[in-house]
């Protein structure tokens, strides 16, 4: 049974209701064709989306350019969703991400470079860096953040240990202004330690070709203040691409997949308040000061979507971080632009699913955050943990209202009084996630999905990207009377989405 409308909703309905009468059910003489269904899409924006789901022996693997890598879940999931939605017609779509990501900012970006020429030859090992090897350049941090390997004579990186060698290659060189010298320590055999010093060659700038003078010595005391010279080489580097650094380890680095080489505090480029936002932090209908990053009272910046509150029907139909369901607007193109922000300025452009490319290369003087290259092109940025339960509680509050949520009424209370074909439409929720619940103490998403199904008739399906079978995915689709899809590759995600729209929603992509 539907709950009674609040006075505010009844008043809004009376003021905004269309002239035609409400059609209580789908009567063939009145409705010659099925009414377009509603499909709301919830996309996971947790930090693990920076990983790849396609790897050996693990459900997640480290990617060299994190969420900007073409094989990351962040790219493949959005690309698959874009490809399928581009084919979908006759559906009214809504869209939001899991977390509100309050005070979101990006402090810097980093670049992956490939060596065109080799560094000095280390006896018993070979050239370091080797021609063709890849290393990270950009904002520096302490080498010992998360692990000691490669940081001193006492803690060198063993050249026969792939993880340790990768760690010193991942240690950023050059600094944000490409003017900082960085030392790394390498070991051959049991006790022979070398120091490789990377010194930027003047005239280069990050993002373009650069050179470093690499000076290698063999250390002869515990501080390497005495040494035997090995060689000096000018190494030329070609950029592979820019990316936002994100480490999966909160503290110590991890040698198991997905690998992490430094801790999050030191190495993460994006940041925001609250890794596990509590219910009530998902704000679909307006902006507040918490959305903005404040460097000071006089200097602030927001990477979030500005809210367009021009719709006369009220806040349930404003477009901001959340794109609402709307029988007057399918919102497909709006969602495609969220997935590939470059389409905001050129709808005919090839969609660009990168993240770092939409941000300036460096902060403005006196600022500690990156601004957007174009304020119209706003990328979604994956970070933090999957707040599945909190997101479902907030979505339920917005869609249907619930006890203990923000109010007793929701979007569908308004829509059922204004949508002339309300009784003819079916409604679906589609969740795309790469994990289960990661936030302790969160509400049970299975209970909220069950309530949405029993009270509002909303069916919930899940595309689980690189997620093992089991709860909470299983109980979500069971309680939501939907379908669970388990996928890893972009093609598998696309196939799952096409099956959802074809066999569950009943439209042909």
Coordinates of C-alpha atoms in Angstrom, one line a residue:
X1 CA 0.0 0.0 0.0
X2 CA 1.3 3.4 -0.8
X3 CA 1.9 5.7 2.1
X4 CA 0.0 9.0 2.3
X5 CA 1.5 12.1 0.7
X6 CA 2.8 14.8 2.9
X7 CA 1.1 18.2 2.8
X8 CA 4.1 19.6 0.8
X9 CA 3.9 16.9 -1.8
X10 CA 0.2 17.3 -2.2
X11 CA 0.6 21.1 -2.6
X12 CA 3.3 20.6 -5.1
X13 CA 1.1 18.2 -7.0
X14 CA -1.8 20.5 -7.0
X15 CA 0.2 23.4 -8.3
X16 CA 2.2 21.4 -10.9
X17 CA -0.2 18.7 -12.0
X18 CA -0.9 18.5 -15.8
X19 CA -4.4 19.1 -17.2
X20 CA -4.9 15.5 -18.2
X21 CA -6.3 13.0 -15.7
X22 CA -4.1 10.4 -13.9
X23 CA -4.3 7.0 -15.7
X24 CA -4.5 4.4 -13.0
X25 CA -3.5 1.4 -15.1
X26 CA -2.4 0.5 -18.5
X27 CA -5.6 0.1 -20.5
X28 CA -4.9 -0.9 -24.1
X29 CA -7.5 1.4 -25.6
X30 CA -5.8 4.3 -23.8
X31 CA -2.2 3.3 -24.2
X32 CA -1.5 1.7 -27.6
X33 CA 2.2 1.2 -26.7
X34 CA 4.0 0.3 -23.5
X35 CA 5.1 3.4 -21.6
X36 CA 8.9 3.9 -21.4
X37 CA 10.2 2.4 -18.2
X38 CA 12.4 4.0 -15.5
X39 CA 15.9 2.8 -15.0
X40 CA 18.1 4.4 -12.3
X41 CA 21.8 3.6 -12.4
X42 CA 24.1 3.7 -9.3
X43 CA 27.8 3.6 -10.2
X44 CA 30.5 2.7 -7.7
X45 CA 33.3 5.3 -7.4
X46 CA 35.4 3.6 -4.8
X47 CA 39.2 3.6 -5.0
X48 CA 39.4 -0.1 -6.0
X49 CA 37.9 0.9 -9.4
X50 CA 41.5 2.0 -10.1
X51 CA 42.5 -1.6 -10.3
X52 CA 42.1 -4.1 -13.1
X53 CA 39.7 -7.0 -12.9
X54 CA 41.5 -9.0 -15.5
X55 CA 44.6 -10.6 -14.0
X56 CA 46.1 -14.0 -13.0
X57 CA 45.3 -15.5 -9.6
X58 CA 43.4 -12.5 -8.2
X59 CA 40.1 -10.7 -8.7
X60 CA 42.0 -7.4 -8.7
X61 CA 45.4 -6.3 -10.0
X62 CA 47.5 -3.2 -9.8
X63 CA 47.5 -1.0 -12.9
X64 CA 50.5 1.3 -13.8
X65 CA 48.3 4.3 -14.5
X66 CA 45.6 3.5 -11.9
X67 CA 42.1 4.8 -13.0
X68 CA 43.6 6.3 -16.2
X69 CA 44.8 2.9 -17.4
X70 CA 42.7 1.6 -20.2
X71 CA 42.4 -1.8 -18.5
X72 CA 41.3 -0.4 -15.1
X73 CA 37.8 -1.1 -13.9
X74 CA 37.2 2.6 -13.8
X75 CA 37.7 2.9 -17.6
X76 CA 36.2 -0.4 -18.7
X77 CA 33.0 -0.1 -16.7
X78 CA 32.2 3.4 -17.8
X79 CA 33.2 2.6 -21.4
X80 CA 30.9 -0.5 -21.4
X81 CA 28.0 1.5 -19.9
X82 CA 28.6 4.3 -22.4
X83 CA 28.5 1.9 -25.3
X84 CA 25.3 0.2 -24.2
X85 CA 23.5 3.4 -23.2
X86 CA 24.4 4.8 -26.6
X87 CA 22.2 2.1 -28.1
X88 CA 19.3 2.3 -25.7
X89 CA 16.1 4.1 -26.6
X90 CA 12.7 4.4 -25.1
X91 CA 13.9 4.4 -21.5
X92 CA 13.9 7.2 -18.9
X93 CA 17.2 7.1 -17.1
X94 CA 18.6 8.4 -13.8
X95 CA 22.1 8.3 -12.6
X96 CA 24.2 8.8 -9.5
X97 CA 27.4 7.6 -7.9
X98 CA 27.8 5.8 -4.6
X99 CA 29.4 8.6 -2.5
X100 CA 28.9 12.3 -2.2
X101 CA 32.7 12.7 -1.9
X102 CA 32.5 15.9 0.2
X103 CA 35.4 18.4 0.1
X104 CA 36.7 16.5 -3.0
X105 CA 40.1 17.8 -4.3
X106 CA 43.0 16.7 -6.4
X107 CA 46.4 18.0 -5.1
X108 CA 48.5 17.0 -8.1
X109 CA 48.8 14.6 -11.0
X110 CA 51.6 12.3 -12.0
X111 CA 53.1 11.0 -15.3
X112 CA 54.3 7.6 -16.4
X113 CA 57.4 7.9 -18.5
X114 CA 59.3 5.4 -20.6
X115 CA 63.1 5.5 -20.9
X116 CA 64.3 6.0 -24.5
X117 CA 67.9 5.5 -23.5
X118 CA 69.6 3.5 -20.8
X119 CA 71.3 4.6 -17.5
X120 CA 74.7 3.5 -16.2
X121 CA 75.4 -0.3 -16.2
X122 CA 75.4 -1.8 -12.7
X123 CA 77.9 -4.6 -12.5
X124 CA 76.3 -8.0 -12.3
X125 CA 72.8 -6.7 -13.2
X126 CA 72.7 -4.4 -16.2
X127 CA 71.7 -0.9 -17.1
X128 CA 69.4 1.0 -14.7
X129 CA 67.2 2.4 -15.8
X130 CA 67.0 0.1 -18.8
X131 CA 65.9 1.4 -22.1
X132 CA 62.1 0.7 -22.4
X133 CA 61.5 0.6 -18.6
X134 CA 58.8 2.9 -17.2
X135 CA 59.0 5.2 -14.2
X136 CA 56.9 7.8 -12.5
X137 CA 57.6 11.5 -12.5
X138 CA 55.8 14.3 -10.6
X139 CA 55.1 15.5 -7.1
X140 CA 57.6 13.7 -4.7
X141 CA 56.9 12.1 -1.3
X142 CA 59.0 10.3 1.2
X143 CA 60.5 7.1 -0.1
X144 CA 59.8 5.4 3.3
X145 CA 56.1 6.1 3.2
X146 CA 54.6 2.6 3.6
X147 CA 57.9 0.6 3.2
X148 CA 61.7 1.0 3.4
X149 CA 62.7 -0.8 0.2
X150 CA 65.0 1.3 -2.0
X151 CA 65.3 4.2 0.5
X152 CA 68.7 3.8 2.1
X153 CA 71.9 1.7 2.2
X154 CA 70.3 -0.2 5.1
X155 CA 67.1 -0.8 3.1
X156 CA 67.9 -1.1 -0.6
X157 CA 65.7 -2.6 -3.3
X158 CA 67.0 -6.0 -4.4
X159 CA 67.4 -6.0 -8.2
X160 CA 66.2 -9.6 -8.3
X161 CA 62.9 -8.7 -6.5
X162 CA 60.3 -7.5 -9.0
X163 CA 58.1 -5.8 -6.4
X164 CA 61.0 -3.9 -4.9
X165 CA 62.3 -2.8 -8.3
X166 CA 58.8 -1.6 -9.3
X167 CA 58.6 0.3 -6.0
X168 CA 61.7 2.5 -6.8
X169 CA 60.4 3.0 -10.3
X170 CA 57.1 4.1 -8.8
X171 CA 58.8 6.6 -6.5
X172 CA 58.2 10.0 -8.3
X173 CA 61.2 11.7 -9.8
X174 CA 61.7 15.4 -10.6
X175 CA 59.0 17.0 -8.4
X176 CA 56.0 18.9 -9.6
X177 CA 58.2 21.6 -11.2
X178 CA 60.7 19.1 -12.5
X179 CA 63.6 20.5 -10.5
X180 CA 64.1 18.0 -7.7
X181 CA 66.8 15.4 -7.4
X182 CA 65.8 12.0 -6.1
X183 CA 68.0 9.1 -4.9
X184 CA 67.2 5.4 -4.9
X185 CA 69.3 2.5 -3.5
X186 CA 69.7 -0.8 -5.3
X187 CA 71.3 -4.1 -4.2
X188 CA 73.1 -6.7 -6.2
X189 CA 73.7 -10.0 -4.5
X190 CA 73.8 -10.2 -0.7
X191 CA 75.6 -6.9 0.2
X192 CA 76.6 -4.7 -2.7
X193 CA 74.6 -1.5 -2.6
X194 CA 74.4 1.2 -5.3
X195 CA 72.9 4.6 -5.3
X196 CA 71.2 5.9 -8.4
X197 CA 70.7 9.7 -8.4
X198 CA 68.1 11.2 -10.8
X199 CA 68.8 14.8 -11.5
X200 CA 66.4 16.7 -13.9
X201 CA 68.0 18.4 -16.9
X202 CA 66.9 22.0 -17.2
X203 CA 64.5 22.9 -20.0
X204 CA 62.1 20.0 -19.6
X205 CA 58.6 20.1 -18.3
X206 CA 56.3 17.3 -17.2
X207 CA 53.9 16.2 -19.8
X208 CA 56.5 16.5 -22.6
X209 CA 59.8 14.8 -23.3
X210 CA 62.3 15.2 -20.5
X211 CA 65.9 14.2 -19.6
X212 CA 67.5 13.2 -16.3
X213 CA 71.2 12.8 -15.5
X214 CA 71.5 9.5 -13.7
X215 CA 74.6 9.2 -11.6
X216 CA 75.3 5.7 -10.1
X217 CA 77.8 5.0 -7.4
X218 CA 78.7 1.9 -5.3
X219 CA 78.3 2.8 -1.6
X220 CA 81.2 1.9 0.7
X221 CA 79.8 3.0 4.0
X222 CA 76.5 3.0 5.8
X223 CA 75.4 6.5 4.7
X224 CA 76.9 6.3 1.2
X225 CA 79.0 9.4 2.0
X226 CA 81.9 7.4 0.6
X227 CA 81.5 5.6 -2.6
X228 CA 83.1 4.3 -5.8
X229 CA 81.8 6.0 -9.0
X230 CA 80.1 3.6 -11.5
X231 CA 78.9 6.0 -14.3
X232 CA 76.9 8.9 -15.4
X233 CA 74.3 8.9 -18.2
X234 CA 71.8 11.3 -19.6
X235 CA 68.6 9.4 -20.0
X236 CA 65.8 10.6 -22.3
X237 CA 62.2 10.0 -21.4
X238 CA 59.0 10.0 -23.4
X239 CA 55.6 10.4 -21.6
X240 CA 53.3 7.5 -21.6
X241 CA 50.4 9.5 -20.0
X242 CA 49.2 11.4 -17.0
X243 CA 47.2 9.8 -14.2
X244 CA 46.0 10.3 -10.6
X245 CA 48.1 8.3 -8.1
X246 CA 46.0 6.1 -5.9
X247 CA 47.4 3.5 -3.4
X248 CA 45.1 0.8 -2.1
X249 CA 47.0 0.5 1.2
X250 CA 46.0 2.9 4.0
X251 CA 49.3 2.2 5.9
X252 CA 51.9 -0.3 5.0
X253 CA 52.6 -1.2 1.4
X254 CA 51.4 -4.6 0.1
X255 CA 53.2 -7.3 -1.9
X256 CA 50.0 -9.1 -2.8
X257 CA 47.6 -8.2 -5.5
X258 CA 46.4 -5.6 -5.9
X259 CA 49.9 -4.3 -5.1
X260 CA 50.6 -1.1 -3.3
X261 CA 54.0 0.5 -3.0
X262 CA 53.3 3.4 -0.7
X263 CA 50.7 4.5 1.8
X264 CA 47.6 6.4 0.9
X265 CA 48.4 9.5 3.0
X266 CA 51.6 10.1 1.2
X267 CA 50.8 8.9 -2.3
X268 CA 47.2 9.6 -3.1
X269 CA 46.5 12.5 -5.5
X270 CA 42.6 12.7 -4.9
X271 CA 41.2 13.2 -1.5
X272 CA 37.9 13.9 0.2
X273 CA 36.3 13.9 3.6
X274 CA 35.0 10.6 5.0
X275 CA 36.1 7.4 3.3
X276 CA 32.9 5.8 4.6
X277 CA 30.2 8.5 4.5
X278 CA 27.2 7.8 6.7
X279 CA 23.7 7.9 5.4
X280 CA 22.4 11.3 4.7
X281 CA 25.6 12.4 2.9
X282 CA 24.2 11.7 -0.5
X283 CA 22.7 15.0 -1.6
X284 CA 20.8 14.7 -4.8
X285 CA 18.8 18.0 -4.7
X286 CA 21.3 20.8 -4.0
X287 CA 24.8 22.0 -3.1
X288 CA 26.1 22.8 0.3
X289 CA 29.4 24.1 1.7
X290 CA 30.6 20.6 2.5
X291 CA 30.8 19.8 -1.2
X292 CA 33.5 22.4 -1.6
X293 CA 37.2 22.1 -0.7
X294 CA 38.3 25.0 1.4
X295 CA 42.0 25.9 1.3
X296 CA 41.0 29.0 3.4
X297 CA 38.0 31.1 4.0
X298 CA 38.9 33.2 1.0
X299 CA 40.0 30.4 -1.3
X300 CA 37.8 27.4 -2.2
X301 CA 37.0 25.2 -5.2
X302 CA 34.5 22.5 -6.1
X303 CA 35.0 19.6 -8.5
X304 CA 31.4 18.5 -8.0
X305 CA 28.6 19.0 -10.4
X306 CA 26.8 22.3 -10.0
X307 CA 23.0 22.0 -9.4
X308 CA 20.6 23.3 -12.0
X309 CA 17.5 24.2 -9.9
X310 CA 15.5 25.7 -12.7
X311 CA 12.9 23.0 -13.0
X312 CA 9.6 24.4 -11.8
X313 CA 8.5 21.0 -10.4
X314 CA 10.8 21.3 -7.5
X315 CA 13.9 19.8 -6.0
X316 CA 13.2 16.2 -7.0
X317 CA 13.8 17.1 -10.6
X318 CA 16.9 19.3 -10.2
X319 CA 20.0 18.0 -11.9
X320 CA 23.3 18.1 -10.0
X321 CA 25.5 15.3 -8.7
X322 CA 22.3 13.2 -9.2
X323 CA 20.5 13.0 -12.5
X324 CA 16.9 12.3 -11.5
X325 CA 14.4 10.1 -13.3
X326 CA 12.0 12.2 -15.4
X327 CA 9.2 11.2 -17.7
X328 CA 9.7 14.4 -19.7
X329 CA 13.5 13.8 -20.3
X330 CA 15.2 10.5 -20.8
X331 CA 18.5 12.1 -19.7
X332 CA 20.5 9.6 -21.8
X333 CA 22.8 12.3 -23.2
X334 CA 23.3 13.8 -19.8
X335 CA 24.5 10.5 -18.5
X336 CA 26.8 9.9 -21.4
X337 CA 28.4 13.2 -20.7
X338 CA 29.0 12.2 -17.1
X339 CA 30.8 9.1 -18.3
X340 CA 32.9 11.0 -21.0
X341 CA 33.0 14.7 -19.9
X342 CA 34.6 15.9 -23.2
X343 CA 31.2 15.4 -24.8
X344 CA 29.9 18.4 -22.8
X345 CA 31.7 20.8 -25.2
X346 CA 31.6 18.6 -28.4
X347 CA 28.8 15.9 -28.5
X348 CA 30.3 14.5 -31.7
X349 CA 33.8 14.0 -30.2
X350 CA 35.3 10.6 -29.6
X351 CA 34.4 9.9 -25.9
X352 CA 37.4 10.3 -23.5
X353 CA 37.2 8.1 -20.4
X354 CA 40.3 9.3 -18.8
X355 CA 40.3 11.3 -15.5
X356 CA 43.6 13.2 -15.1
X357 CA 43.4 14.7 -18.6
X358 CA 40.5 16.9 -17.5
X359 CA 42.6 18.6 -14.8
X360 CA 45.3 21.2 -15.1
X361 CA 48.9 19.9 -14.9
X362 CA 49.8 22.0 -11.9
X363 CA 48.2 24.1 -9.1
X364 CA 47.8 27.8 -9.6
X365 CA 50.4 29.8 -7.6
X366 CA 49.5 29.7 -3.9
X367 CA 47.0 26.9 -4.3
X368 CA 47.2 23.3 -3.1
X369 CA 44.6 21.8 -5.6
X370 CA 44.2 21.3 -9.3
X371 CA 41.6 23.2 -11.2
X372 CA 39.7 21.9 -14.2
X373 CA 41.0 22.7 -17.6
X374 CA 37.4 23.4 -18.6
X375 CA 34.7 24.0 -16.0
X376 CA 32.1 22.4 -18.3
X377 CA 34.1 19.1 -18.4
X378 CA 33.9 17.6 -14.9
X379 CA 35.2 14.0 -14.4
X380 CA 34.0 11.5 -11.8
X381 CA 37.0 10.5 -9.6
X382 CA 37.3 7.1 -7.9
X383 CA 38.6 7.1 -4.3
X384 CA 37.8 5.8 -0.9
X385 CA 35.7 2.7 0.0
X386 CA 32.4 1.3 -1.3
X387 CA 29.6 2.7 0.9
X388 CA 27.0 0.3 -0.5
X389 CA 24.7 0.2 2.5
X390 CA 24.8 4.0 3.1
X391 CA 24.2 4.7 -0.6
X392 CA 21.2 2.3 -0.7
X393 CA 19.7 4.0 2.4
X394 CA 20.1 7.4 0.9
X395 CA 18.8 6.3 -2.5
X396 CA 15.7 4.7 -0.8
X397 CA 15.2 8.0 1.1
X398 CA 15.3 10.0 -2.2
X399 CA 13.2 7.5 -4.2
X400 CA 10.6 6.4 -1.8
X401 CA 11.2 8.0 1.6
X402 CA 11.6 5.7 4.6
X403 CA 11.5 5.7 8.4
X404 CA 14.7 7.0 9.8
X405 CA 15.6 8.7 6.4
X406 CA 15.3 12.3 5.5
X407 CA 11.5 12.2 5.2
X408 CA 8.4 10.1 4.7
X409 CA 8.0 10.9 1.0
X410 CA 10.2 10.6 -2.0
X411 CA 10.6 11.2 -5.7
X412 CA 8.0 8.6 -6.7
X413 CA 5.3 10.2 -4.4
X414 CA 5.6 13.3 -6.6
X415 CA 6.0 11.4 -9.9
X416 CA 2.9 9.2 -9.3
X417 CA 0.8 12.4 -9.1
X418 CA 2.4 14.2 -12.0
X419 CA 3.4 11.5 -14.5
X420 CA 0.3 10.9 -16.7
X421 CA 1.5 7.4 -17.5
X422 CA 2.7 6.5 -13.9
X423 CA 0.5 3.4 -13.8
X424 CA 1.9 2.1 -17.0
X425 CA 5.6 2.3 -16.2
X426 CA 7.9 -0.2 -14.6
X427 CA 10.9 0.9 -12.5
X428 CA 14.3 -0.6 -12.1
X429 CA 17.5 0.1 -10.2
X430 CA 20.8 -1.0 -11.7
X431 CA 23.9 -1.1 -9.5
X432 CA 27.4 -1.3 -11.0
X433 CA 30.0 -2.1 -8.3
X434 CA 33.3 -3.8 -7.9
X435 CA 32.9 -4.9 -4.3
X436 CA 30.5 -5.6 -1.5
X437 CA 30.1 -3.4 1.6
X438 CA 33.4 -2.0 2.7
X439 CA 32.2 0.3 5.5
X440 CA 31.6 -1.1 8.9
X441 CA 28.4 -0.1 10.7
X442 CA 26.6 0.7 7.4
X443 CA 22.8 -0.1 7.0
X444 CA 21.9 -3.4 5.5
X445 CA 21.5 -2.8 1.7
X446 CA 19.5 -6.0 1.3
X447 CA 16.9 -4.7 3.7
X448 CA 16.5 -1.4 1.9
X449 CA 16.3 -3.2 -1.5
X450 CA 13.6 -5.4 -0.1
X451 CA 11.7 -2.4 1.1
X452 CA 12.0 -0.7 -2.2
X453 CA 10.6 -3.8 -4.0
X454 CA 7.7 -4.4 -1.6
X455 CA 6.7 -0.8 -1.0
X456 CA 7.5 0.8 -4.4
X457 CA 7.7 -2.1 -6.8
X458 CA 11.3 -1.3 -7.7
X459 CA 13.3 -4.2 -9.1
X460 CA 17.1 -4.2 -8.4
X461 CA 19.8 -5.8 -10.5
X462 CA 23.6 -5.7 -10.1
X463 CA 26.5 -5.9 -12.5
X464 CA 29.4 -7.0 -10.2
X465 CA 32.8 -6.2 -11.8
X466 CA 35.5 -8.6 -10.6
X467 CA 33.4 -9.6 -7.5
X468 CA 33.1 -13.2 -6.3
X469 CA 29.7 -14.8 -6.0
X470 CA 27.9 -14.3 -2.7
X471 CA 26.5 -11.7 -0.4
X472 CA 25.7 -8.9 -0.4
X473 CA 25.2 -9.1 -4.2
X474 CA 23.2 -12.3 -3.9
X475 CA 20.7 -11.0 -1.3
X476 CA 20.4 -7.7 -3.1
X477 CA 19.2 -9.3 -6.3
X478 CA 17.1 -11.9 -4.4
X479 CA 15.3 -9.2 -2.4
X480 CA 15.1 -6.9 -5.3
X481 CA 13.7 -9.5 -7.7
X482 CA 16.4 -8.8 -10.2
X483 CA 19.4 -10.4 -11.8
X484 CA 23.1 -10.6 -10.7
X485 CA 25.7 -10.4 -13.4
X486 CA 29.3 -11.2 -12.8
X487 CA 31.8 -9.7 -15.2
X488 CA 35.5 -8.9 -15.6
X489 CA 36.2 -7.6 -19.1
X490 CA 34.7 -4.7 -20.9
X491 CA 33.0 -7.1 -23.2
X492 CA 31.5 -9.1 -20.4
X493 CA 30.2 -5.9 -18.8
X494 CA 28.7 -4.9 -22.1
X495 CA 27.1 -8.3 -22.5
X496 CA 25.6 -8.1 -19.0
X497 CA 24.2 -4.6 -19.6
X498 CA 22.6 -5.6 -22.9
X499 CA 21.1 -8.6 -21.3
X500 CA 19.7 -6.4 -18.5
X501 CA 18.1 -3.9 -20.9
X502 CA 16.8 -6.7 -23.2
X503 CA 15.6 -9.4 -20.8
X504 CA 14.9 -7.5 -17.6
X505 CA 13.8 -4.0 -18.8
X506 CA 12.3 -5.2 -22.0
X507 CA 13.9 -2.8 -24.5
X508 CA 16.2 -3.5 -27.3
X509 CA 19.7 -1.9 -27.2

